mmCIF file of C-alpha atoms and ligand atoms in Angstrom:
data_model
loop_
_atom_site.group_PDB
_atom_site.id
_atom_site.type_symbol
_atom_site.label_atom_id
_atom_site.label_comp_id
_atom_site.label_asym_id
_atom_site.label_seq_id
_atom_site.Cartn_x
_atom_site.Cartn_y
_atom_site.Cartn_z
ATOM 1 C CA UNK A 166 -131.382 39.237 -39.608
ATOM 2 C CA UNK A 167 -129.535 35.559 -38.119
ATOM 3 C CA UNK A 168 -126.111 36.302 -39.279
ATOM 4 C CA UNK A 169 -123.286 38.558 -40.409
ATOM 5 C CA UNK A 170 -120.047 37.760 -41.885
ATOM 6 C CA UNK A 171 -117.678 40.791 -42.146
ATOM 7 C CA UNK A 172 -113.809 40.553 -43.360
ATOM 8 C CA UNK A 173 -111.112 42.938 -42.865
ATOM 9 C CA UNK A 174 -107.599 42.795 -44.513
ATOM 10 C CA UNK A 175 -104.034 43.137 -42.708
ATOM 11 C CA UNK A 176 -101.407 46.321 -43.164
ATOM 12 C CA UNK A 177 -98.419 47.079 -43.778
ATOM 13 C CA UNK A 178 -96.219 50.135 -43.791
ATOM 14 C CA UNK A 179 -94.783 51.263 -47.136
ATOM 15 C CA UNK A 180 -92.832 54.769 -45.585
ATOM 16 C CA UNK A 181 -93.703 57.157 -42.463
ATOM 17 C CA UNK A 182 -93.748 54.948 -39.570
ATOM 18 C CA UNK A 183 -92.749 56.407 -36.110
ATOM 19 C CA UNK A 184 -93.591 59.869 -37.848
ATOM 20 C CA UNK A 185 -97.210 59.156 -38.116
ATOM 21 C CA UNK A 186 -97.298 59.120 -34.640
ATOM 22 C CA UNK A 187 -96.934 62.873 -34.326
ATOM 23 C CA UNK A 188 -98.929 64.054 -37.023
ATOM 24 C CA UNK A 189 -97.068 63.266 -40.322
ATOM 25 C CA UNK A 190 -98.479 61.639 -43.219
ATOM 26 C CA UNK A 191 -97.381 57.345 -43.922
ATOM 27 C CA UNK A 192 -98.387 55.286 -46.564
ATOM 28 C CA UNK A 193 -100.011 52.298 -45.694
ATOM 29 C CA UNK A 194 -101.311 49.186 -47.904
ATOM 30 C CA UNK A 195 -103.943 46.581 -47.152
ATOM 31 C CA UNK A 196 -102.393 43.284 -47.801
ATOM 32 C CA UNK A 197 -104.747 40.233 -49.022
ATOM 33 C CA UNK A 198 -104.725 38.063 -45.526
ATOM 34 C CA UNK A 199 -108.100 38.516 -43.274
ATOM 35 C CA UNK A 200 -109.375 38.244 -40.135
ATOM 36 C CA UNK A 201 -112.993 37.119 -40.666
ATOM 37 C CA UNK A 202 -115.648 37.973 -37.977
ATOM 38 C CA UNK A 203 -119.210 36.412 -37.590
ATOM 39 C CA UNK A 204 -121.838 38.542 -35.818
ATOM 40 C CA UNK A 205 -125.535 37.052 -34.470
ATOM 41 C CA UNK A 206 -127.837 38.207 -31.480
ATOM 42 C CA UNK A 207 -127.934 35.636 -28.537
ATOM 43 C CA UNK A 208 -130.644 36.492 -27.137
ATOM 44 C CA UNK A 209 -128.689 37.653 -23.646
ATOM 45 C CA UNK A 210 -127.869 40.381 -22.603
ATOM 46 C CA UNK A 211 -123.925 39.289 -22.822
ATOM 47 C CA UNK A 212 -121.120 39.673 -25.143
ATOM 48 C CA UNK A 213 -120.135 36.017 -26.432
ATOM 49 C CA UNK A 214 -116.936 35.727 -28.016
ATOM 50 C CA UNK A 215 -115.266 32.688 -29.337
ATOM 51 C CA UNK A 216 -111.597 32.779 -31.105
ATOM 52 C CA UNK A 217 -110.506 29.209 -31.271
ATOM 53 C CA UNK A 218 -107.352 29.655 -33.251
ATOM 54 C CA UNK A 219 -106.230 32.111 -30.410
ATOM 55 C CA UNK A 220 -107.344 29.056 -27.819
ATOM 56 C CA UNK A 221 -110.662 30.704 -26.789
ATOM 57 C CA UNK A 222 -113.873 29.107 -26.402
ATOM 58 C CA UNK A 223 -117.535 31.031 -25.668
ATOM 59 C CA UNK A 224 -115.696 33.878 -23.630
ATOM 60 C CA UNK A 225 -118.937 35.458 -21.545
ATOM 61 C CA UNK A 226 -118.947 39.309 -20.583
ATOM 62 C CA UNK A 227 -121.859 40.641 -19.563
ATOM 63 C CA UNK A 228 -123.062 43.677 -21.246
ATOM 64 C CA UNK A 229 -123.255 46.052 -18.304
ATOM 65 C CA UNK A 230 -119.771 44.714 -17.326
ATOM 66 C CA UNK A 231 -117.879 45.375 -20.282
ATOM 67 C CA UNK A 232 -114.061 46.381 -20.084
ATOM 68 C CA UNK A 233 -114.940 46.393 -15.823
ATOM 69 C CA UNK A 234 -112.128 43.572 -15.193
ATOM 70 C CA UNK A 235 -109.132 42.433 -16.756
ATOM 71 C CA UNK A 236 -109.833 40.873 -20.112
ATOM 72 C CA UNK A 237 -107.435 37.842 -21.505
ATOM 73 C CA UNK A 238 -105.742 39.915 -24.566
ATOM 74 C CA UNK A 239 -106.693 37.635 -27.238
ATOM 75 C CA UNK A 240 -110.898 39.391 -26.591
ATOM 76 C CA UNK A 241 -109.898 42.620 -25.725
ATOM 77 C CA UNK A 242 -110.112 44.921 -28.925
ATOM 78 C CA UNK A 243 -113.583 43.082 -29.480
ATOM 79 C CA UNK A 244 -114.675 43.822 -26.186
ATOM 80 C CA UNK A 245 -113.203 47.897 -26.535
ATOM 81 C CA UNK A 246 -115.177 47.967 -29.468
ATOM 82 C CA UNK A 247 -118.272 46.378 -28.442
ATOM 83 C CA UNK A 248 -118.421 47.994 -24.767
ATOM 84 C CA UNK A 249 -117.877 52.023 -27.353
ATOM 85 C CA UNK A 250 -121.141 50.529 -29.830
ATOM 86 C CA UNK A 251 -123.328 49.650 -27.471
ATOM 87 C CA UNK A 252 -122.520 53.183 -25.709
ATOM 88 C CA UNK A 253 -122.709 54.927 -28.356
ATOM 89 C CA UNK A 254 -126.129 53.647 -28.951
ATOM 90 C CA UNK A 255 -127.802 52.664 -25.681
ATOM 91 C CA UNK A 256 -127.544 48.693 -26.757
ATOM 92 C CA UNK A 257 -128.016 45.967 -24.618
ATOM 93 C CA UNK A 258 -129.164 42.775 -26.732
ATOM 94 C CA UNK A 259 -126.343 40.506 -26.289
ATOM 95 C CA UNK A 260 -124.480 39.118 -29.348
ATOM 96 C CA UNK A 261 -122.100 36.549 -30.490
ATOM 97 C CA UNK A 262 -118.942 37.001 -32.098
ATOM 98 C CA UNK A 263 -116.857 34.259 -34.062
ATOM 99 C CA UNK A 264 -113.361 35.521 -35.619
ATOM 100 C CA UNK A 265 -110.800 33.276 -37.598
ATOM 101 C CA UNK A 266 -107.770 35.251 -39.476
ATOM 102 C CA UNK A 267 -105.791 34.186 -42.516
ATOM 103 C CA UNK A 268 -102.337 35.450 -40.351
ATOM 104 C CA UNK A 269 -100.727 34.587 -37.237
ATOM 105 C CA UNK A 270 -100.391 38.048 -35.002
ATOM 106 C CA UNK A 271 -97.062 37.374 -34.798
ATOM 107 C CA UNK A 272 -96.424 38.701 -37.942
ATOM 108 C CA UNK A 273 -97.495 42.413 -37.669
ATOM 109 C CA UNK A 274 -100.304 42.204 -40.179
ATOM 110 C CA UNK A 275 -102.114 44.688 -38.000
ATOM 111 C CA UNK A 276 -104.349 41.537 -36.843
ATOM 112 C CA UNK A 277 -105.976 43.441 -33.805
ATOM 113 C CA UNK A 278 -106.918 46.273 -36.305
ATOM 114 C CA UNK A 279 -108.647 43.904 -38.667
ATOM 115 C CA UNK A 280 -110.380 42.462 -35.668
ATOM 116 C CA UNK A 281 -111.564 45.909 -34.645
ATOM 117 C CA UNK A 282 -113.050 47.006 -37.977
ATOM 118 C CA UNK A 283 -114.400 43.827 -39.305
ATOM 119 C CA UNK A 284 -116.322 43.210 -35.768
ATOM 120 C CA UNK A 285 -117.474 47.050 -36.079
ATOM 121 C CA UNK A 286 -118.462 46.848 -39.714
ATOM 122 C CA UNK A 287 -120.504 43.306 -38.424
ATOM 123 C CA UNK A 288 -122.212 44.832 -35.541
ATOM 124 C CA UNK A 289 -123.296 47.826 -37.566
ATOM 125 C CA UNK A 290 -124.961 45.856 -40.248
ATOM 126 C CA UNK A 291 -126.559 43.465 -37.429
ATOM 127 C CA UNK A 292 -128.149 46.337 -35.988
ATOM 128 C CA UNK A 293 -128.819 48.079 -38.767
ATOM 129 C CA UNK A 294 -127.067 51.105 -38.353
ATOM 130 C CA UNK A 295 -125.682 53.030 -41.082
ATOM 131 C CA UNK A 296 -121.957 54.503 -40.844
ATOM 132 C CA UNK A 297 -119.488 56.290 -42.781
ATOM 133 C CA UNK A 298 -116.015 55.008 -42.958
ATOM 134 C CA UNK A 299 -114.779 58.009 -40.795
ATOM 135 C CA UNK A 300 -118.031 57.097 -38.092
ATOM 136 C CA UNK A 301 -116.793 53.951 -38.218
ATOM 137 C CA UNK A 302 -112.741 54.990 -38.117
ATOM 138 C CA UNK A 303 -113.854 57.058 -34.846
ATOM 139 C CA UNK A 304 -115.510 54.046 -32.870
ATOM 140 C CA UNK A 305 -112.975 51.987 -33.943
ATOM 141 C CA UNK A 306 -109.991 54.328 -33.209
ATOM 142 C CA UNK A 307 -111.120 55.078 -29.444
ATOM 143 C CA UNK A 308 -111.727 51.417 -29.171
ATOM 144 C CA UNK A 309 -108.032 50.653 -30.166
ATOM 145 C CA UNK A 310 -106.643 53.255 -27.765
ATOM 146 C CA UNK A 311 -108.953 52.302 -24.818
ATOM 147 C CA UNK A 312 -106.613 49.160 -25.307
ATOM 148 C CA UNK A 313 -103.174 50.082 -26.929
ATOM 149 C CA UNK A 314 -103.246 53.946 -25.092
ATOM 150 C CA UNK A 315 -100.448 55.103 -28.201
ATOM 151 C CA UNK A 316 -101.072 54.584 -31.835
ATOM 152 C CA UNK A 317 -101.499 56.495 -35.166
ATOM 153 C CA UNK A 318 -104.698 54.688 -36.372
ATOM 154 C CA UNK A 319 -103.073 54.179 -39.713
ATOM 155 C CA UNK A 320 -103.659 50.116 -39.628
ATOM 156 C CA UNK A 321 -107.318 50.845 -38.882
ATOM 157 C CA UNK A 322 -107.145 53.237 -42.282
ATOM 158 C CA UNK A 323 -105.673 50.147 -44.242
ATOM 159 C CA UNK A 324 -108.344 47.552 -42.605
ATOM 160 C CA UNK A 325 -111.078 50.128 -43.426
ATOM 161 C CA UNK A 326 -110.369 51.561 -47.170
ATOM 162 C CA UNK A 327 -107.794 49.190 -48.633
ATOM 163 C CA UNK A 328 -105.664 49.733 -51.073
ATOM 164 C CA UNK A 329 -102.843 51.538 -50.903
ATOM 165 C CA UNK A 330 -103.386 55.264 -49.052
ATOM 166 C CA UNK A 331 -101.676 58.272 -47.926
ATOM 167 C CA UNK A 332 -102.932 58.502 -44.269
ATOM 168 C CA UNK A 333 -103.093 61.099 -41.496
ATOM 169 C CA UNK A 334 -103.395 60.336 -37.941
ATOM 170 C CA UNK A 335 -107.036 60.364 -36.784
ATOM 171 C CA UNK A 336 -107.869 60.142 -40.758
ATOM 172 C CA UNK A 337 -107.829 63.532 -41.031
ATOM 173 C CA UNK A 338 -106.437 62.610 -44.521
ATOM 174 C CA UNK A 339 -107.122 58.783 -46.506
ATOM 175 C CA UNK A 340 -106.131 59.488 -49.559
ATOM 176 C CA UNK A 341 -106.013 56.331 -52.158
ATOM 177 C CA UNK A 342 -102.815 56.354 -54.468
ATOM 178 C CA UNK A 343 -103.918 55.513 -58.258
ATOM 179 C CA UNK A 344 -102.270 51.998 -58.368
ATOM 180 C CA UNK A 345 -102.590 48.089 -59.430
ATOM 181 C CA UNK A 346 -100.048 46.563 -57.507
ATOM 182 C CA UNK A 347 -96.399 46.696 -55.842
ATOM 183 C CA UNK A 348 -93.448 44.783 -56.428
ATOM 184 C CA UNK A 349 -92.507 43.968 -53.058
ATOM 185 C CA UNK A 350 -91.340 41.148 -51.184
ATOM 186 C CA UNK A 351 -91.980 40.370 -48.039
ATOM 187 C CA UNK A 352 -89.963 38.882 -45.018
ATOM 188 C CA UNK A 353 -90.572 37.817 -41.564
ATOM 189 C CA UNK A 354 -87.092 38.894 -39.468
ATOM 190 C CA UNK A 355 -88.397 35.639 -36.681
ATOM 191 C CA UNK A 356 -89.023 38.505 -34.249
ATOM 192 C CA UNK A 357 -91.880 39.458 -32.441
ATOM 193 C CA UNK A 358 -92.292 43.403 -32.125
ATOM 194 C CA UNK A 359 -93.829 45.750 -29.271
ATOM 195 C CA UNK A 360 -95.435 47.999 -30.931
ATOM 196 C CA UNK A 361 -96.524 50.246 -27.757
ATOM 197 C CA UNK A 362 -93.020 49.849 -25.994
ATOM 198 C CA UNK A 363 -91.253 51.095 -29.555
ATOM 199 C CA UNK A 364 -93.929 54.355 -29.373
ATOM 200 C CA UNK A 365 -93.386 54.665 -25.945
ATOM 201 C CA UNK A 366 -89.518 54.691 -26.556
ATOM 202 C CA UNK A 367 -89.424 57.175 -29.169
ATOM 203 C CA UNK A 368 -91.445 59.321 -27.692
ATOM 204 C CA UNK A 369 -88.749 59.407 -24.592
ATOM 205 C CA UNK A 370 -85.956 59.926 -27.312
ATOM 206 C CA UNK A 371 -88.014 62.555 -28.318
ATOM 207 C CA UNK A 372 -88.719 64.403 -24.973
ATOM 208 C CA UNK A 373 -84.900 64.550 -24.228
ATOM 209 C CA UNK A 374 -83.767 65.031 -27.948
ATOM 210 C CA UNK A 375 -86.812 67.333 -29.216
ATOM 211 C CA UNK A 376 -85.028 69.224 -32.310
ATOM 212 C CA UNK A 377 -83.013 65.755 -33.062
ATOM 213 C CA UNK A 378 -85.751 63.717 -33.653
ATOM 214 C CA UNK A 379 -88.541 66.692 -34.932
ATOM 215 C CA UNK A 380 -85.796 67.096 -37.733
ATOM 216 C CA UNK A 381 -86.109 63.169 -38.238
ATOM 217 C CA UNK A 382 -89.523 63.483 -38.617
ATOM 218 C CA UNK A 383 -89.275 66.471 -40.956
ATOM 219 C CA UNK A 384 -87.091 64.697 -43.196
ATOM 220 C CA UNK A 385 -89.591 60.649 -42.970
ATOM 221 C CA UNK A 386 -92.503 63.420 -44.057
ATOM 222 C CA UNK A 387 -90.606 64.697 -47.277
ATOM 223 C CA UNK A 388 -89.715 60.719 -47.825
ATOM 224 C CA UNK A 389 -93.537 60.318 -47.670
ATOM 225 C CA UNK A 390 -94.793 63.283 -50.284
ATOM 226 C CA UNK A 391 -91.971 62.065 -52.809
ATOM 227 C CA UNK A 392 -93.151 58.673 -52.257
ATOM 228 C CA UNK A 393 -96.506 58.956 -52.814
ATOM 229 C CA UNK A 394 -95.229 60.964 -56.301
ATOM 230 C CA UNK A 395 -92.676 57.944 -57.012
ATOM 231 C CA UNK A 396 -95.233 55.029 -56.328
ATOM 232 C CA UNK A 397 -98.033 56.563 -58.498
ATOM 233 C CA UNK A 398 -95.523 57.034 -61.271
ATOM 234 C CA UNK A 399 -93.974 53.238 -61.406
ATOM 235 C CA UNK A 400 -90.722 54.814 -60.585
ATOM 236 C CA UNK A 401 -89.580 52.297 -58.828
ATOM 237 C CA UNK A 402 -85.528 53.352 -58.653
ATOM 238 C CA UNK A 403 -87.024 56.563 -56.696
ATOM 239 C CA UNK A 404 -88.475 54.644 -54.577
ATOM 240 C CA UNK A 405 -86.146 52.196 -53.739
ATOM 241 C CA UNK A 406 -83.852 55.049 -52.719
ATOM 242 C CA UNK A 407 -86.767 56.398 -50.828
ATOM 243 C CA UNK A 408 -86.918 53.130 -48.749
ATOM 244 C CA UNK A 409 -83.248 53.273 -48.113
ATOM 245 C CA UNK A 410 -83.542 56.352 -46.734
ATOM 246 C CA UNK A 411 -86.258 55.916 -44.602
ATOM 247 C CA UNK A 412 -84.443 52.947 -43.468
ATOM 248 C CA UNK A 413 -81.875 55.250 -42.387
ATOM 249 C CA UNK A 414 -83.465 57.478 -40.779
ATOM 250 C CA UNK A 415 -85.505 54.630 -38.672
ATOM 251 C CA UNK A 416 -82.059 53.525 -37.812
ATOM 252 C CA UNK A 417 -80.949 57.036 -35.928
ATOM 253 C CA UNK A 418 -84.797 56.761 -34.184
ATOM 254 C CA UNK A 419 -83.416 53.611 -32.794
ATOM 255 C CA UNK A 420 -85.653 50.982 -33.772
ATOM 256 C CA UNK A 421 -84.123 49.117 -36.386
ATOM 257 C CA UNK A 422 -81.955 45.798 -35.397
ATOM 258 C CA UNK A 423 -79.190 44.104 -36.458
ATOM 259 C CA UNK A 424 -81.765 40.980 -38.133
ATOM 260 C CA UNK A 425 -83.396 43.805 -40.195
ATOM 261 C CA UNK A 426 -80.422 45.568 -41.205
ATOM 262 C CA UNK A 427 -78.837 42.017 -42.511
ATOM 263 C CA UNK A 428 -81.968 41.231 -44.190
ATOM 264 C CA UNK A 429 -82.183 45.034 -45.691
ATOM 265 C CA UNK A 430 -78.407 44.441 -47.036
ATOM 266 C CA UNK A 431 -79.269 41.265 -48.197
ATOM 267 C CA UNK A 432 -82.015 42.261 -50.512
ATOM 268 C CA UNK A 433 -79.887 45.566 -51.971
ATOM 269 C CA UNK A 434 -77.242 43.104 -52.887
ATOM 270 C CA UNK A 435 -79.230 40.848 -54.192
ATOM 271 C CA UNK A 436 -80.259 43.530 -56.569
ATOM 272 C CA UNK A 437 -84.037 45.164 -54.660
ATOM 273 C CA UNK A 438 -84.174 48.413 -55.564
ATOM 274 C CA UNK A 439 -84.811 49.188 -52.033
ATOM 275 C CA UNK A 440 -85.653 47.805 -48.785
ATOM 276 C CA UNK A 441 -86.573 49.105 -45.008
ATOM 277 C CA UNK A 442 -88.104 47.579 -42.166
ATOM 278 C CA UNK A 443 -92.061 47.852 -42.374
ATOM 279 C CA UNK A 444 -93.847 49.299 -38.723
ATOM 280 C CA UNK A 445 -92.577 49.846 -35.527
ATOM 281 C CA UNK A 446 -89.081 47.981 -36.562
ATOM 282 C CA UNK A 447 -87.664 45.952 -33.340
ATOM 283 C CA UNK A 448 -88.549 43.113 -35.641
ATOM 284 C CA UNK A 449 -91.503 42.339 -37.724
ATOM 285 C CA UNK A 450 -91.421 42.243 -41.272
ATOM 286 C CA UNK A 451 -89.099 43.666 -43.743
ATOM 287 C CA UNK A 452 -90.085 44.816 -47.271
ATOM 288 C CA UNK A 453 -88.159 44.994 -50.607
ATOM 289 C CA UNK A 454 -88.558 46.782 -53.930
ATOM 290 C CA UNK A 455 -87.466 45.074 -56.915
ATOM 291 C CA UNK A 456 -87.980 43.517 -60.597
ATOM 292 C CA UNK A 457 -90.491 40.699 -61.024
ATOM 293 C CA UNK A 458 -87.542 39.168 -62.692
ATOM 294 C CA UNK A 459 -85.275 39.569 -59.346
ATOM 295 C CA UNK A 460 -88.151 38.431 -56.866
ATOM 296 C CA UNK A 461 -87.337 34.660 -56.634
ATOM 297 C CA UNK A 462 -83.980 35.031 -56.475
ATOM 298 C CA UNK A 463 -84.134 38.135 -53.770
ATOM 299 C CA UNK A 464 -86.331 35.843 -51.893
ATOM 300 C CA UNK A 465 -83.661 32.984 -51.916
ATOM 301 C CA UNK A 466 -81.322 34.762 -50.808
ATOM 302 C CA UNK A 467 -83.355 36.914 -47.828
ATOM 303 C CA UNK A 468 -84.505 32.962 -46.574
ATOM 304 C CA UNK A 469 -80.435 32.143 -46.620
ATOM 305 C CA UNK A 470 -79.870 34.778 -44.117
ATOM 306 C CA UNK A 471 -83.015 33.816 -42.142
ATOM 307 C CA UNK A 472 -86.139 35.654 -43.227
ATOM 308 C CA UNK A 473 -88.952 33.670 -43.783
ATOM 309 C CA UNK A 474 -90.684 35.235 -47.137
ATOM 310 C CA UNK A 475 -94.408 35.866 -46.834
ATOM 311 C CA UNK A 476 -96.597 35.108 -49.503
ATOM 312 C CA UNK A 477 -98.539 38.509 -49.706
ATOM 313 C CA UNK A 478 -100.445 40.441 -52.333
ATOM 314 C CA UNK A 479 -100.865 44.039 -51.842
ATOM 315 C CA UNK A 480 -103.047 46.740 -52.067
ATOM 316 C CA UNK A 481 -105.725 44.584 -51.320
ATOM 317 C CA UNK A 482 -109.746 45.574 -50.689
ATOM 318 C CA UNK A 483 -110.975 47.331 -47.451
ATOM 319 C CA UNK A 484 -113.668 45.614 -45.250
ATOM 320 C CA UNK A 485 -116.344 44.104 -46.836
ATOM 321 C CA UNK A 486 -120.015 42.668 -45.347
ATOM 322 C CA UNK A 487 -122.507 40.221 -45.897
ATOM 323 C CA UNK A 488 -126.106 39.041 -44.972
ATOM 324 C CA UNK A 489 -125.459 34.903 -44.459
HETATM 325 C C1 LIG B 680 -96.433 50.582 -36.072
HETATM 326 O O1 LIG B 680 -96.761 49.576 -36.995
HETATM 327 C C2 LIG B 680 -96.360 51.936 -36.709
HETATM 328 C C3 LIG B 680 -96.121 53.096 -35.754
HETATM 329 O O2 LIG B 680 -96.033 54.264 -36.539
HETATM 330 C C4 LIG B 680 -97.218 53.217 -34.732
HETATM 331 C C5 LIG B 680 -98.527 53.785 -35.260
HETATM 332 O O3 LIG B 680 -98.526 54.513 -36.245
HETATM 333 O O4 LIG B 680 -99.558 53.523 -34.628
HETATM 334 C C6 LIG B 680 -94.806 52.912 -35.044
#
């Protein structure tokens, strides 16, 4: 075999974020921009990586001294990932990887997710390996942590299956909710979030406020089993008033900001349904519910107040492979 070609799709968080963290359910969905990866052997025994919309050219590890020195950030899920394959099965041909994405990273598409699983699902079908999804979650998962240390997995769930599922950390659950599409707009708040340092932060609100925040995460869960309910039966009022008060309760976690709260306001009275902040909140993106007839002029009025609308479909398909 010369050449692979594996794509994996962005995320992003319907309800449950924060929560997921410690073992509640979210719901994620895969949204319909890619990062595309390109596998082939090269006849080495080093790992060859070349990203040149992140500014890097023919990147040269050698097998043996994978993850052994600091890596630049822009290679470093790829190299988590390859350095756990190649363990995992005694490897030590050499290959080349290519990646391009449809998204900037800025955004919070889950970018270094899609990475992960579409240069997993690549090197599996280069060396001919067969995986599950869940084989594949694991790799990928311990990969991701090697790097980020905190983290739910739930992005890797969205690159993996698509759609729209009900996810448990570790993918203890994927379940995939029985829908065609969302009605939700999407908005860039201009800010760049940490998604570590936000973990890392609730999880020290947490140690000093246990019963506060476990009763938080009590109440995101029930959000997240009426959602699931709501979304599968079109109800999109519910919903809406689901969003708002997960919203809410994001807020008294600490990790909404004043940019996402205007643009949240915005979109309720501009008629959404319902809106929230979408991940680990300090920025990112915010998403609204509401009325194919109310969508342009939501939009409008979410870019007055500074949100830059992103062009998104939803529940899009999980990674998928080729031969080239
Ligand atoms: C970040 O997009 C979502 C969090 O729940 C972290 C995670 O689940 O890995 C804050």
């Amino acid at each position: 075999m010369k050449k692979v070609k594996a794509s994996a799709p962005g995320k992003l968080l319907l309800f449950g974020e924060h929560a997921v963290v410690y073992d509640k359910p979210c719901i994620v969905t895969a949204v319909d921009r890619r990062v595309h990866v390109e596998a082939s052997f090269n006849g080495k025994e080093e790992l060859i990586v070349s990203a040149p919309q992140m500014g890097v050219l023919d990147y040269k590890r050698k097998v043996k001294e994978l993850c052994s020195q600091e890596m630049p950030k822009q290679v470093s899920f790829i190299e988590a990932l390859v350095k756990r394959f190649y363990q995992k099965y005694g490897f030590d041909k050499g290959c080349f990887i290519r990646t391009k994405s449809d998204f900037s990273h800025t955004f919070g598409f889950g970018s270094s997710s899609a990475v992960t699983v579409a240069t997993a699902t690549a090197l599996a079908k280069l060396y001919k390996i067969n995986f599950s999804k869940k084989e594949l979650f694991d790799l990928c998962y311990k990969a991701v942590l090697d790097i980020q240390g905190v983290g739910s997995g739930f992005d890797l769930a969205a690159a993996l299956w698509g759609g729209t599922i009900y996810y448990i950390k570790g993918a203890k659950e994927v379940f995939k909710l029985k829908i065609k599409s969302l009605p939700i707009v999407v908005v860039y708040s201009g800010v760049k979030a940490d998604t570590p340092t936000l973990v890392r932060q609730v999880a020290e609100f947490k140690r000093k406020n246990p019963k506060k925040i476990n009763n938080i995460f009590k109440n995101i869960e029930k959000i997240v089993e009426q959602g699931k309910l709501e979304i599968e039966k079109k109800d999109w009022e519910k919903v809406g008033a689901l969003m708002l008060e997960n919203q809410g309760l994001l807020e008294e976690l600490g990790v909404n900001t004043l940019r996402l709260e205007k643009l949240v306001k915005k979109a309720v009275s501009t008629g959404a349904y319902g809106a929230k902040l979408s991940g680990a909140g300090g920025g990112d993106c915010m998403i609204a519910l509401c009325k194919k007839s109310d969508k342009i002029r939501v939009e409008k009025a979410l870019e007055n107040v500074g949100g830059k609308v992103m062009k998104v479909g939803l529940n899009a398909k999980g990674v998928v492979c080729k031969k080239i």
